[in-house]
Amino acid sequence: MTANPIVVTQPELTPRQQKILGLIVQAYINTATPVSSKFIQEMGDLGVSSATIRNEMATLEALGFLTHPHTSAGRVPTDKGYRYFVEKLIGDVELPQAERNMIRHQFHQAKLEMSQWMQLAAAILARSARSAALVTAPKLENPRLRHLELLSTQSQLVLLVVVFQGGIVRQRYITVKEPITQSTLSQIAAKFNSVGHNLEVASLKTKLTDLSEFEEEVLNVLIELASEADDLPLNEIYRDGLTEVLQEPEFVSRDEANTLVSAFEQPAFLNKVINAPVGTVQVVIGGEGQWRELSACSMVLARYGVEGFATGALGVLGPTRMPYGRAIGTVRYVADLMSDLVSELYVDDAASVDN
Amino acid sequence: MTANPIVVTQPELTPRQQKILGLIVQAYINTATPVSSKFIQEMGDLGVSSATIRNEMATLEALGFLTHPHTSAGRVPTDKGYRYFVEKLIGDVELPQAERNMIRHQFHQAKLEMSQWMQLAAAILARSARSAALVTAPKLENPRLRHLELLSTQSQLVLLVVVFQGGIVRQRYITVKEPITQSTLSQIAAKFNSVGHNLEVASLKTKLTDLSEFEEEVLNVLIELASEADDLPLNEIYRDGLTEVLQEPEFVSRDEANTLVSAFEQPAFLNKVINAPVGTVQVVIGGEGQWRELSACSMVLARYGVEGFATGALGVLGPTRMPYGRAIGTVRYVADLMSDLVSELYVDDAASVDN
DNA sequence: ATTAGCAGTCATGCCGGTAGAGTGCTAAAA
DNA sequence: TTTTAGCACTCTACCGGCATGACTGCTAAT
């Protein structure tokens, strides 16, 4: 409950105002309808009349934490209100031990496969945060060559299979003008493997000299496969929970629903978190200026993996009226878990390079 | 334009009735509003008054090809009407040469990678048929072993990488109780490679005897990776065009929109086409009994690939008010193209087995 | 500072009336 | 027998008015 350093100077609220704001936010998150002074009076036990609460609500509105859909409606939190709630009022976001165990258990039951874990992570996030969940594959940062295989296919086609440090496998077909025999290919692969073993692919360029035209091409393909920074390949994003979150009342409006679907399909906002340090959880409320069209949505995002080695992003996307506590807690926990898995599977392996 | 053998005995329509039905279907597909007798009179040049057309429309309605939203509205095709249209009236569904060339050109510009092609196919289908498009990866039917690699990772983990005939690469981590050295692993891999080269994985079980516990496990993982028949893995489906098709007026209704989104995410209906022969295009109109919830949707589906070797499914999903002509033409052409690509990339390679 | 009480505001839902679109029917024409 | 003109009929969509109910905002008393 300590003050979060991110907070810009914000007006100080009296304890009662804080309590009222918190109650309103939580009530609105639960009911999705504007909350009235009477409702707060009945819910919270702050022994004052509804009129007093009305006065406080007016103050909170003047300060920009609440709004009115219309004169005779209850209050609804503004983005600023949500932000204050998330940063100051939210309290404990750790998931209860029982829930953590359940999640951990599910991961241990899955096969030792990144794709399975990502799918599982998306499913857990979606369920727990009542939102749409996205998980990107971890991207290797400076991939080292583990093993290269060149296989002759038809006369004109060569299949290149490369295993990077960490067990990431990529393949690519290469067309050649002149047929190359399998034994020649094996020799070339052996050359790459002996010279380049455990080296960063980029540095291969200096280590390998006197290359034939074909070997040049192999090298280029390797570098291309290693970087693949072009765009996060669409198929490497795992998703879940879209249909469920579309049931939320904010998405009765077709436009809102469609922008959500678009954002879910083309999640440009994931770049937001791509440069953040691993381990922190970011909360973006109402698009927060940068994604105008996502004004009705919030996101809770985190990076996971091992810094400088392999990292991915994950998070949830839902209405601003999102259960932030659960969302933050789950995103943090799942991100940590995925980081552990990445490090178990990928990193000890890289550490053995130093032997 | 020859009669389609699939057709069940359907009432014969007079040429004029056929023409009117066709005009109504096309008009409704274009405008999305019930079409009136006057409209038909003005569009089609069938030199009769609107009253006559009204009479014919009444007959067509009595026969079950058309309906009424309400008394004073125009006519809308029923599912039966669409079906008649698709089977008897649709005429030429071949794409114009120019369009084919454009599509073919795009494929030749892409990298030699299945994933790129599938993504491209989905994009083309979505655009051309104004619908949501789905493309599944081709699934190997009796995969033959091409190359096996076992790499030691941490002491307890072994990375298995297998290349199947056709260049399909799969990987899987295996946990072992006792550490195994890389040289032992290489020997085991060599054994599998020499014995099993170009053999169907299933037959490995009989060829390889006297296996250690670990070798047994490798074999089992191989078989599992080869079959992977459990469920078409979700991540192996490429999609496009959802947001666009959601703009169609039938999806103003939230329920309709949501069922479409659900179907798009969990396309169980693709099983429908999984047993059909490659090369035929199937049209499912209004869910056609089997998918009750998809009553507002139609699908145009096809299987592609090389029968008995590697086949996948592709198709489009849209409102029943779908441009069937374009959809069928495009699905057929793209399926054929993908079949060619599969056969170029995968099959000549398998044929070389017989050398 | 708090509160009771009341006037004021606005969304929602209901009713009735109108306009417009398109059909169904009938009786005459071809 | 088929086609057509014409007209009555039906139903939706739209609009304005009106009552209802939920809250707020304000004021004056505590």
CSV table of N, CA and C in Angstrom, one decimal, chain A residues 111-113 119 146-147 149 151-154 157 159 161 163 166-169 171-173 175 224 235 238 242-243 246-249 251-252 254 258 261-262 264-265 344-346 348-349, chain B residues 111-113 146-147 149 151-154 157 159 161 163 166-169 171-173 175 224 234-235 238 242-243 246-249 251-252 254 258 261-262 264-265 344-346 348-349:
chain,number,residue,atom,x,y,z
A,111,LYS,N,2.4,-30.4,-21.2
A,111,LYS,CA,3.6,-30.9,-21.8
A,111,LYS,C,4.7,-29.8,-21.8
A,112,LEU,N,5.9,-30.3,-22.0
A,112,LEU,CA,7.0,-29.3,-21.9
A,112,LEU,C,7.1,-28.6,-23.3
A,113,GLU,N,6.2,-27.8,-23.5
A,113,GLU,CA,6.1,-27.1,-24.8
A,113,GLU,C,5.7,-25.7,-24.7
A,119,GLN,N,-0.7,-21.1,-24.6
A,119,GLN,CA,-2.2,-21.3,-24.7
A,119,GLN,C,-2.8,-21.3,-23.3
A,146,ARG,N,22.7,-23.3,-32.3
A,146,ARG,CA,22.9,-24.6,-31.6
A,146,ARG,C,23.2,-25.7,-32.6
A,147,HIS,N,22.4,-25.7,-33.7
A,147,HIS,CA,22.6,-26.8,-34.6
A,147,HIS,C,22.0,-26.4,-35.9
A,149,GLU,N,21.0,-27.9,-39.9
A,149,GLU,CA,20.8,-29.1,-40.7
A,149,GLU,C,20.4,-28.6,-42.1
A,151,LEU,N,19.0,-30.2,-45.6
A,151,LEU,CA,18.5,-31.4,-46.2
A,151,LEU,C,18.1,-31.1,-47.7
A,152,SER,N,18.6,-32.0,-48.5
A,152,SER,CA,18.2,-31.9,-49.9
A,152,SER,C,16.8,-32.4,-50.2
A,153,THR,N,16.1,-31.7,-50.9
A,153,THR,CA,14.7,-32.1,-51.1
A,153,THR,C,14.6,-32.4,-52.6
A,154,GLN,N,13.9,-31.6,-53.4
A,154,GLN,CA,14.0,-31.8,-54.8
A,154,GLN,C,15.3,-31.3,-55.3
A,157,LEU,N,15.5,-27.6,-54.5
A,157,LEU,CA,15.1,-27.1,-53.2
A,157,LEU,C,15.9,-27.7,-52.1
A,159,LEU,N,16.1,-27.7,-47.8
A,159,LEU,CA,15.5,-27.4,-46.6
A,159,LEU,C,16.5,-27.1,-45.5
A,161,VAL,N,17.1,-26.3,-41.6
A,161,VAL,CA,16.5,-26.4,-40.3
A,161,VAL,C,17.6,-25.9,-39.3
A,163,VAL,N,18.4,-25.0,-35.2
A,163,VAL,CA,18.0,-25.0,-33.8
A,163,VAL,C,18.9,-23.9,-33.1
A,166,GLY,N,18.4,-22.7,-26.7
A,166,GLY,CA,17.1,-22.6,-26.1
A,166,GLY,C,16.1,-23.5,-26.8
A,167,GLY,N,16.5,-24.1,-27.8
A,167,GLY,CA,15.6,-25.1,-28.4
A,167,GLY,C,14.6,-24.5,-29.3
A,168,ILE,N,14.8,-23.3,-29.8
A,168,ILE,CA,13.9,-22.7,-30.8
A,168,ILE,C,14.2,-23.3,-32.1
A,169,VAL,N,13.3,-23.8,-32.8
A,169,VAL,CA,13.5,-24.4,-34.1
A,169,VAL,C,12.9,-23.5,-35.2
A,171,GLN,N,12.6,-23.2,-39.7
A,171,GLN,CA,12.9,-23.9,-40.9
A,171,GLN,C,12.7,-22.9,-42.1
A,172,ARG,N,13.3,-23.2,-43.2
A,172,ARG,CA,13.1,-22.4,-44.4
A,172,ARG,C,13.5,-23.1,-45.6
A,173,TYR,N,12.8,-23.0,-46.7
A,173,TYR,CA,13.3,-23.6,-47.9
A,173,TYR,C,14.1,-22.6,-48.7
A,175,THR,N,15.8,-22.0,-52.6
A,175,THR,CA,15.9,-22.5,-53.9
A,175,THR,C,17.3,-22.3,-54.4
A,224,GLU,N,18.4,-13.9,-41.0
A,224,GLU,CA,17.0,-13.4,-41.1
A,224,GLU,C,16.2,-14.2,-40.1
A,235,ASN,N,0.9,-15.2,-36.1
A,235,ASN,CA,0.5,-16.6,-35.6
A,235,ASN,C,1.2,-16.9,-34.4
A,238,TYR,N,-0.9,-16.0,-28.9
A,238,TYR,CA,-2.0,-16.9,-28.4
A,238,TYR,C,-3.1,-16.0,-27.8
A,242,LEU,N,-12.0,-13.9,-26.0
A,242,LEU,CA,-12.7,-12.8,-26.7
A,242,LEU,C,-14.2,-12.8,-26.6
A,243,THR,N,-14.8,-14.0,-26.8
A,243,THR,CA,-16.2,-14.1,-26.8
A,243,THR,C,-16.8,-13.8,-25.5
A,246,LEU,N,-16.8,-10.1,-24.8
A,246,LEU,CA,-17.8,-9.4,-25.7
A,246,LEU,C,-19.2,-9.4,-25.1
A,247,GLN,N,-19.4,-10.2,-24.1
A,247,GLN,CA,-20.7,-10.3,-23.4
A,247,GLN,C,-20.9,-9.1,-22.5
A,248,GLU,N,-19.8,-8.5,-22.1
A,248,GLU,CA,-19.9,-7.4,-21.2
A,248,GLU,C,-20.7,-6.2,-21.7
A,249,PRO,N,-21.5,-5.6,-20.9
A,249,PRO,CA,-22.5,-4.6,-21.4
A,249,PRO,C,-21.9,-3.4,-22.2
A,251,PHE,N,-20.1,-3.6,-24.5
A,251,PHE,CA,-19.9,-3.9,-25.9
A,251,PHE,C,-21.2,-4.2,-26.6
A,252,VAL,N,-22.3,-3.8,-26.0
A,252,VAL,CA,-23.6,-3.8,-26.8
A,252,VAL,C,-23.4,-2.9,-28.0
A,254,ARG,N,-22.1,-1.6,-31.1
A,254,ARG,CA,-21.3,-2.3,-32.1
A,254,ARG,C,-19.9,-1.7,-32.3
A,258,ASN,N,-16.5,-3.7,-32.1
A,258,ASN,CA,-15.6,-3.9,-33.2
A,258,ASN,C,-14.2,-3.4,-33.0
A,261,VAL,N,-12.5,-6.1,-31.0
A,261,VAL,CA,-12.1,-7.2,-31.9
A,261,VAL,C,-10.9,-6.8,-32.7
A,262,SER,N,-10.9,-5.6,-33.3
A,262,SER,CA,-9.8,-5.2,-34.1
A,262,SER,C,-8.5,-5.2,-33.2
A,264,PHE,N,-7.9,-6.8,-30.7
A,264,PHE,CA,-7.5,-8.1,-30.3
A,264,PHE,C,-6.8,-8.8,-31.4
A,265,GLU,N,-7.2,-8.5,-32.6
A,265,GLU,CA,-6.6,-9.2,-33.8
A,265,GLU,C,-5.3,-8.6,-34.1
A,344,GLU,N,14.0,-21.9,-16.9
A,344,GLU,CA,14.3,-23.3,-16.8
A,344,GLU,C,14.6,-24.0,-18.1
A,345,LEU,N,13.8,-23.6,-19.1
A,345,LEU,CA,13.9,-24.4,-20.3
A,345,LEU,C,15.0,-23.8,-21.2
A,346,TYR,N,15.3,-22.5,-21.2
A,346,TYR,CA,16.2,-21.9,-22.1
A,346,TYR,C,17.5,-21.5,-21.5
A,348,ASP,N,19.4,-22.1,-18.5
A,348,ASP,CA,20.4,-22.9,-17.9
A,348,ASP,C,21.3,-23.4,-19.0
A,349,ASP,N,20.6,-23.7,-20.1
A,349,ASP,CA,21.1,-24.2,-21.3
A,349,ASP,C,22.2,-23.3,-21.9
B,111,LYS,N,7.6,-15.8,-49.5
B,111,LYS,CA,8.7,-16.7,-49.2
B,111,LYS,C,8.2,-18.1,-49.3
B,112,LEU,N,9.2,-19.0,-49.4
B,112,LEU,CA,8.8,-20.4,-49.6
B,112,LEU,C,8.5,-21.0,-48.2
B,113,GLU,N,7.4,-20.5,-47.6
B,113,GLU,CA,7.0,-21.0,-46.3
B,113,GLU,C,5.5,-21.2,-46.2
B,146,ARG,N,12.3,-38.2,-41.7
B,146,ARG,CA,13.4,-37.7,-42.6
B,146,ARG,C,14.7,-37.5,-41.8
B,147,HIS,N,14.6,-37.0,-40.6
B,147,HIS,CA,15.8,-36.8,-39.8
B,147,HIS,C,15.4,-36.5,-38.4
B,149,GLU,N,17.0,-35.5,-34.5
B,149,GLU,CA,18.2,-34.9,-33.8
B,149,GLU,C,17.9,-34.9,-32.4
B,151,LEU,N,19.3,-33.4,-28.8
B,151,LEU,CA,20.3,-32.4,-28.3
B,151,LEU,C,20.2,-32.4,-26.8
B,152,SER,N,21.3,-32.5,-26.1
B,152,SER,CA,21.3,-32.4,-24.7
B,152,SER,C,21.2,-30.9,-24.3
B,153,THR,N,20.4,-30.7,-23.3
B,153,THR,CA,20.2,-29.3,-22.8
B,153,THR,C,20.7,-29.2,-21.4
B,154,GLN,N,19.9,-29.1,-20.5
B,154,GLN,CA,20.4,-29.3,-19.1
B,154,GLN,C,20.5,-30.8,-18.8
B,157,LEU,N,17.2,-32.5,-19.2
B,157,LEU,CA,16.3,-32.2,-20.4
B,157,LEU,C,17.0,-32.6,-21.7
B,159,LEU,N,16.3,-32.2,-25.9
B,159,LEU,CA,15.5,-31.6,-26.9
B,159,LEU,C,15.5,-32.5,-28.1
B,161,VAL,N,14.3,-33.0,-31.9
B,161,VAL,CA,13.9,-32.3,-33.1
B,161,VAL,C,13.7,-33.3,-34.2
B,163,VAL,N,12.5,-34.0,-38.3
B,163,VAL,CA,12.0,-33.5,-39.6
B,163,VAL,C,11.3,-34.6,-40.3
B,166,GLY,N,8.8,-34.0,-46.3
B,166,GLY,CA,8.0,-32.9,-46.6
B,166,GLY,C,8.5,-31.6,-45.9
B,167,GLY,N,9.4,-31.8,-45.0
B,167,GLY,CA,10.0,-30.6,-44.4
B,167,GLY,C,9.3,-30.1,-43.2
B,168,ILE,N,8.3,-30.9,-42.7
B,168,ILE,CA,7.6,-30.5,-41.5
B,168,ILE,C,8.5,-30.7,-40.3
B,169,VAL,N,8.8,-29.7,-39.5
B,169,VAL,CA,9.6,-29.8,-38.3
B,169,VAL,C,8.8,-29.8,-37.0
B,171,GLN,N,9.3,-30.2,-32.6
B,171,GLN,CA,10.2,-30.3,-31.5
B,171,GLN,C,9.5,-30.7,-30.2
B,172,ARG,N,10.2,-31.2,-29.3
B,172,ARG,CA,9.6,-31.5,-28.0
B,172,ARG,C,10.7,-31.8,-27.0
B,173,TYR,N,10.6,-31.3,-25.8
B,173,TYR,CA,11.5,-31.6,-24.7
B,173,TYR,C,11.1,-32.9,-24.0
B,175,THR,N,12.0,-35.0,-20.5
B,175,THR,CA,12.8,-35.1,-19.2
B,175,THR,C,13.3,-36.5,-19.0
B,224,GLU,N,3.8,-39.7,-31.3
B,224,GLU,CA,2.8,-38.7,-30.9
B,224,GLU,C,2.9,-37.5,-31.8
B,234,LEU,N,-5.0,-25.3,-32.3
B,234,LEU,CA,-5.6,-24.0,-32.6
B,234,LEU,C,-4.7,-23.1,-33.2
B,235,ASN,N,-3.5,-23.1,-32.8
B,235,ASN,CA,-2.5,-22.2,-33.4
B,235,ASN,C,-2.1,-22.4,-34.8
B,238,TYR,N,-5.0,-20.2,-39.6
B,238,TYR,CA,-4.8,-18.9,-39.9
B,238,TYR,C,-6.1,-18.2,-40.3
B,242,LEU,N,-12.2,-11.1,-40.0
B,242,LEU,CA,-13.3,-11.1,-39.1
B,242,LEU,C,-13.9,-9.7,-38.9
B,243,THR,N,-13.0,-8.7,-38.7
B,243,THR,CA,-13.5,-7.4,-38.4
B,243,THR,C,-14.3,-6.8,-39.6
B,246,LEU,N,-17.8,-8.4,-39.7
B,246,LEU,CA,-18.6,-7.9,-38.6
B,246,LEU,C,-19.3,-6.6,-38.9
B,247,GLN,N,-18.8,-6.0,-40.0
B,247,GLN,CA,-19.5,-4.7,-40.4
B,247,GLN,C,-20.8,-5.0,-41.1
B,248,GLU,N,-21.0,-6.2,-41.6
B,248,GLU,CA,-22.2,-6.5,-42.4
B,248,GLU,C,-23.4,-6.3,-41.5
B,249,PRO,N,-24.5,-5.8,-42.1
B,249,PRO,CA,-25.7,-5.5,-41.3
B,249,PRO,C,-26.3,-6.6,-40.6
B,251,PHE,N,-25.0,-8.4,-38.6
B,251,PHE,CA,-24.3,-8.6,-37.3
B,251,PHE,C,-24.5,-7.3,-36.4
B,252,VAL,N,-25.5,-6.5,-36.7
B,252,VAL,CA,-25.8,-5.5,-35.8
B,252,VAL,C,-26.3,-6.2,-34.5
B,254,ARG,N,-26.3,-8.3,-31.6
B,254,ARG,CA,-25.1,-8.8,-30.8
B,254,ARG,C,-25.0,-10.3,-30.8
B,258,ASN,N,-21.8,-12.4,-32.0
B,258,ASN,CA,-21.1,-13.2,-31.0
B,258,ASN,C,-21.0,-14.7,-31.5
B,261,VAL,N,-18.3,-14.7,-34.0
B,261,VAL,CA,-17.0,-14.7,-33.4
B,261,VAL,C,-16.6,-16.0,-32.8
B,262,SER,N,-17.5,-16.6,-32.1
B,262,SER,CA,-17.3,-17.9,-31.5
B,262,SER,C,-16.9,-18.9,-32.6
B,264,PHE,N,-15.7,-18.5,-35.4
B,264,PHE,CA,-14.5,-18.2,-36.0
B,264,PHE,C,-13.3,-18.6,-35.1
B,265,GLU,N,-13.5,-18.5,-33.8
B,265,GLU,CA,-12.4,-18.9,-32.9
B,265,GLU,C,-12.4,-20.4,-32.7
B,344,GLU,N,4.2,-29.4,-54.9
B,344,GLU,CA,5.6,-28.9,-55.3
B,344,GLU,C,6.6,-29.1,-54.1
B,345,LEU,N,6.1,-28.7,-53.0
B,345,LEU,CA,7.1,-28.6,-51.8
B,345,LEU,C,7.3,-29.9,-51.1
B,346,TYR,N,6.2,-30.7,-51.1
B,346,TYR,CA,6.2,-31.9,-50.2
B,346,TYR,C,6.4,-33.2,-51.0
B,348,ASP,N,7.1,-34.3,-54.5
B,348,ASP,CA,8.1,-34.8,-55.3
B,348,ASP,C,9.2,-35.4,-54.4
B,349,ASP,N,9.4,-34.8,-53.3
B,349,ASP,CA,10.3,-35.2,-52.3
B,349,ASP,C,10.0,-36.6,-51.8
